[in-house]
Amino acid sequence: MQLELSPADAEFRNRMRELFTTVVPQEIRDTVLEGRHLTRDQIVESQRALNAEGLAVPHWPVEWGGQDWTDLQRHLWHEEMQRAGVPTPLAFNASMIGPVLAHFGTQEQKERFLPATANLDIWWSQGFSEPDAGSDLAGLRTSAVRDGDDWVVNGQKTWTTLGQHGDWIFTLVRTDTEVKKQAGISMLLVDMSSPGVEVRPIELIDGGHEVNEVWFSDVRVPGDLIVGEPGAGWTIAKFLLGNERVGVAPVGATKRALATLKTTAAAQLEDPLVRARVAELENELLALELTALRVVAHSSDGEPHPASSVLKLRGTELQQAVSELALDLAGPASLAARADDDSPQEGWARRAAPTYLNLRKASIYGGSNEIQRQIISRTILGL
Amino acid sequence: MDFTYDDEQQALREAVRGLLASAYADHETRRRTAASADGFDRGLWGRLAEMGILGLPFSEDDGGVGAGPVEIGIVCQELGRVLAPEPYLAGVVHAGGLVAAVGSPEQKADLLGRLSAGEVVLAAADTSPGGRWSARADGVRASADGGSWTLDGVADPVVGGGAADVLVVTAALPGGDGAGTGVFLVDASAAAVTAYAAADLTRAASVRFDGSAATPLGEPARDLSASIATISDLTRIMGANQALGVMQSQVRATTDYLKSRKQFGVTLNTFQALTFRAADMYVELQLAHSMVDWATMTIAGGDPAVVADAADRVGLQVSRAGRHIGQEAIQLHGGIGMTAEYAVGVGTAHLEVLDQWLGNGPHHLRRLAERVDDHGLVEAL
């Protein structure tokens, strides 16, 4: 056992720290550090800047822009990025469809999509969930029927995050109703400007427009835009969701949010109860960070470690707990959540309630925390 | 950055685990041994000495093995796993640690050599009745008459005190409040020792000094509270290792029980309300495990401030985890968890003894809360 990073890893970390504070514009990082909303243009600008330095998709295969880093180096990359307030590369591109296409796609699909995906020239959306198929994804009903060379898609997707910005959507559709539920699912890539695709906003409790419904009415999709074989969608989805869980415990971002809160609400640190809550959260976050490092040290070939469910579960709980503390510290000022910009209340306090409400999602998405408990009890404990 | 054991550490773990598994193959043996006058198995203690386990923390010059904190942590984890009542933490890590920290070269060579060989049993007397965790002695006072020293007062609880040959006592130095705290050796026969059982059936004692002859450890009349505090911190971290072993056993026993115990015609693991609670126990166990490994590794750096911080952090985490896991282990076992014949309930008692003896959750939280504005982020590395 050895606590310190090796000299090579320490140098790697310093290089990341240096790069992240210079490559991405300060204005964008300030937006993240202050918890304000990023615009589409800011997200795109940031990812392109990272991609130019080889920092956007390091976990991809090297021939498609990946870096041959160790799991620990990837962890350090991720933590330093969050620490510097650099927006994480768009998950739909970098963590979801990119690795899927690199693994399951045809050579033609790789060449057409991967460089554009890494550089965020294409903004991908995820079309998995449906009104009756959330955690029970196998129950999805959106259909794709063969017509000549094309697939004709009909149905409805929901919770499509940032779908209003999407150029393309990777979607799970039912291509065979005669076989077992899981075996009849395929993955299609759909150009969202195709006739028959309609995106409708869903307003959430924080007042923001983050998710959407996506409707498909007789949408024609060329046959070469299926990923893998017809019926392989379930296998591909499991691969994708496995990747999704890896980075889902945002320890670095939550630590930073708590440290920022100590500064913005410094006067309230005189209250012993506040100090105790901060100290408890700092300790829990340290334990989580160390657990992430233990998982990193034990994961092999990029396969998710079973204990990554621990990271998702506790990581989101702590993310929510820090937002709860911020809300309590904001107090009555938090009522000004939707006041105009000339409000006399401080920005962090006005953002406290929407952030708290918005983060309720964290224990639901990416495999709800109940699903994570089920994974732990079944897969790890054998119950 | 590496959280894995090397081959030698793995071999040490297997050797200690093998020895303890044969000694405490069933919980009834542990129960009988803990209830004996000594409260532990002298035969097993001798075998631990032969394996070099008792001398692990001490330098080879002093008759020890000169191993590092990771190795000592491994031993403590294995002792916790079977709830071994042997006074390793109290007699070797804590009392032996005080001798190693402040003793003269001659004292160290003599006492630590015999401790390592299993020829002498030590106990640390550093707590006053009703007192809490402090490096400052206020239950025992030292007096000097020429070159000879005597102690007066009461220390309680003295963990492992009933079976100790030599007591390592912290005492207020003559000269009033500013004089500080010294450390003294007292032959157990020179004090009135009343042994009793703690809640987990391990043995502690009340020790009364009444003009008891004492030998200053190291330089006489020097305030040693900084060293005393550091040894307490080290012991706290090793206590967390021991608690980790207990918690691992409890999670395993609870998982096994849920898979085998039938109610309403089916095994308990068919009830999701129960398996989710087991999953939460596992989460607590993993987080505590990470913190224990980290805190243990901080010791090697040798900075007392870093070790003190780590002791508070691991103390809080393990206190919370131990309470959660211990309480849930009993609840998920049902009535059998309440019985003294079964290891799970006694394990929960042992977790509480470890916690209250060395610094409980609120104590560590208070100390951490005092320091929250000393830093921005808490850094793991």
Short mmCIF file of C-alpha atoms in Angstrom, two decimals, chain A residues 1-6 9 13 17 72 76 83 252 255-259 262 269 272 275-280 282-284 286-294 297-298 305-307 309-310 313-314 317 369-374 376-378 380-383, chain B residues 1-6 9 70 251 254-256 258-259 269 272 274-280 282-291 293-298 301 309 312-314 316-317 320 365 368-381:
data_model
loop_
_atom_site.label_atom_id
_atom_site.label_comp_id
_atom_site.label_asym_id
_atom_site.label_seq_id
_atom_site.Cartn_x
_atom_site.Cartn_y
_atom_site.Cartn_z
CA MET A 1 0.00 0.00 0.00
CA GLN A 2 1.24 3.43 -0.90
CA LEU A 3 -0.50 6.75 -0.38
CA GLU A 4 1.45 9.06 -2.65
CA LEU A 5 1.04 9.15 -6.39
CA SER A 6 4.01 7.79 -8.31
CA ASP A 9 1.21 10.13 -11.97
CA ARG A 13 -1.88 15.37 -12.44
CA ARG A 17 -4.19 20.94 -13.54
CA LEU A 72 -5.92 6.08 -12.42
CA LEU A 76 -7.17 12.17 -12.28
CA ARG A 83 -11.92 20.90 -9.87
CA GLY A 252 -14.65 16.52 -7.54
CA LYS A 255 -16.18 18.84 -3.16
CA ARG A 256 -15.76 22.05 -5.08
CA ALA A 257 -19.40 23.03 -4.50
CA LEU A 258 -18.94 22.56 -0.76
CA ALA A 259 -15.68 24.52 -0.70
CA LYS A 262 -17.82 27.77 2.71
CA LEU A 269 -19.60 29.23 9.62
CA PRO A 272 -21.42 25.34 15.35
CA ARG A 275 -19.59 23.77 11.01
CA ALA A 276 -20.61 20.26 12.02
CA ARG A 277 -22.67 19.74 8.87
CA VAL A 278 -19.78 20.93 6.72
CA ALA A 279 -17.32 18.70 8.57
CA GLU A 280 -19.60 15.67 8.17
CA GLU A 282 -16.29 16.81 3.95
CA ASN A 283 -15.59 13.54 5.69
CA GLU A 284 -18.15 11.60 3.69
CA LEU A 286 -13.24 12.09 1.45
CA ALA A 287 -14.41 8.52 2.09
CA LEU A 288 -16.14 8.49 -1.28
CA GLU A 289 -13.12 9.87 -3.09
CA LEU A 290 -10.89 7.25 -1.50
CA THR A 291 -13.40 4.57 -2.48
CA ALA A 292 -13.29 5.84 -6.06
CA LEU A 293 -9.52 5.50 -5.96
CA ARG A 294 -9.80 1.96 -4.61
CA ALA A 297 -7.03 0.62 -8.62
CA HIS A 298 -9.00 -2.61 -8.96
CA HIS A 305 -16.06 -2.55 -10.99
CA PRO A 306 -19.13 -3.90 -9.17
CA ALA A 307 -18.50 -1.42 -6.37
CA SER A 309 -22.72 1.11 -7.69
CA VAL A 310 -21.49 2.33 -4.30
CA LEU A 313 -25.43 5.65 -4.82
CA ARG A 314 -23.42 7.63 -2.30
CA GLU A 317 -26.68 11.30 -2.10
CA ASN A 369 -30.46 4.38 -6.52
CA GLU A 370 -32.93 1.58 -5.90
CA ILE A 371 -31.53 -0.19 -8.96
CA GLN A 372 -28.05 0.33 -7.52
CA ARG A 373 -29.11 -1.25 -4.21
CA GLN A 374 -30.46 -4.16 -6.19
CA ILE A 376 -25.22 -4.46 -4.80
CA SER A 377 -27.46 -6.95 -3.04
CA ARG A 378 -27.64 -9.35 -6.01
CA ILE A 380 -22.01 -8.31 -4.85
CA LEU A 381 -23.73 -9.85 -1.83
CA GLY A 382 -25.37 -12.69 -3.77
CA LEU A 383 -28.76 -12.11 -2.14
CA MET B 1 -1.18 5.42 -5.08
CA ASP B 2 -1.88 1.80 -4.30
CA PHE B 3 -4.53 0.28 -2.05
CA THR B 4 -3.41 -3.33 -2.36
CA TYR B 5 -1.32 -5.56 -0.09
CA ASP B 6 1.98 -6.86 -1.35
CA GLN B 9 1.47 -8.45 3.71
CA VAL B 70 -0.07 -1.44 7.36
CA VAL B 251 -21.91 -7.92 6.90
CA THR B 254 -25.95 -11.00 7.93
CA THR B 255 -25.74 -11.83 4.22
CA ASP B 256 -25.40 -15.55 4.99
CA LEU B 258 -30.59 -13.67 4.89
CA LYS B 259 -29.81 -16.41 2.39
CA ASN B 269 -33.48 -12.62 0.83
CA GLN B 272 -36.49 -6.55 -0.93
CA LEU B 274 -34.24 -6.61 3.80
CA THR B 275 -31.83 -6.90 0.86
CA PHE B 276 -31.83 -3.13 0.41
CA ARG B 277 -30.80 -2.73 4.03
CA ALA B 278 -28.00 -5.22 3.50
CA ALA B 279 -26.90 -3.19 0.47
CA ASP B 280 -26.74 -0.06 2.63
CA TYR B 282 -22.24 -2.85 2.33
CA VAL B 283 -22.02 0.79 1.22
CA GLU B 284 -21.07 1.88 4.75
CA LEU B 285 -18.53 -0.93 4.96
CA GLN B 286 -16.82 0.07 1.72
CA LEU B 287 -16.58 3.74 2.64
CA ALA B 288 -15.22 2.88 6.08
CA HIS B 289 -12.74 0.46 4.53
CA SER B 290 -11.40 3.17 2.22
CA MET B 291 -10.96 5.59 5.10
CA ASP B 293 -6.72 2.12 4.55
CA TRP B 294 -6.07 5.80 3.95
CA ALA B 295 -5.65 6.68 7.63
CA THR B 296 -3.31 3.73 8.12
CA MET B 297 -1.16 4.88 5.22
CA THR B 298 -0.90 8.43 6.56
CA GLY B 301 4.58 9.92 6.62
CA ASP B 309 -6.40 14.66 11.32
CA ASP B 312 -10.43 12.19 13.59
CA ARG B 313 -11.57 11.44 10.07
CA VAL B 314 -11.40 7.68 10.37
CA LEU B 316 -15.92 9.69 12.70
CA GLN B 317 -16.40 7.46 9.67
CA ARG B 320 -20.96 6.05 12.10
CA LEU B 365 -16.83 15.47 14.64
CA LEU B 368 -13.17 18.32 12.67
CA ALA B 369 -15.80 21.06 12.96
CA GLU B 370 -13.29 23.28 14.76
CA ARG B 371 -11.03 23.07 11.71
CA VAL B 372 -13.45 23.47 8.78
CA ASP B 373 -12.17 26.91 7.86
CA ASP B 374 -8.51 25.85 7.91
CA HIS B 375 -8.86 24.53 4.35
CA GLY B 376 -10.84 24.90 1.15
CA LEU B 377 -11.05 21.36 -0.14
CA VAL B 378 -10.15 18.27 1.85
CA GLU B 379 -7.33 16.65 -0.09
CA ALA B 380 -6.99 12.87 -0.12
CA LEU B 381 -3.42 12.91 -1.39
#
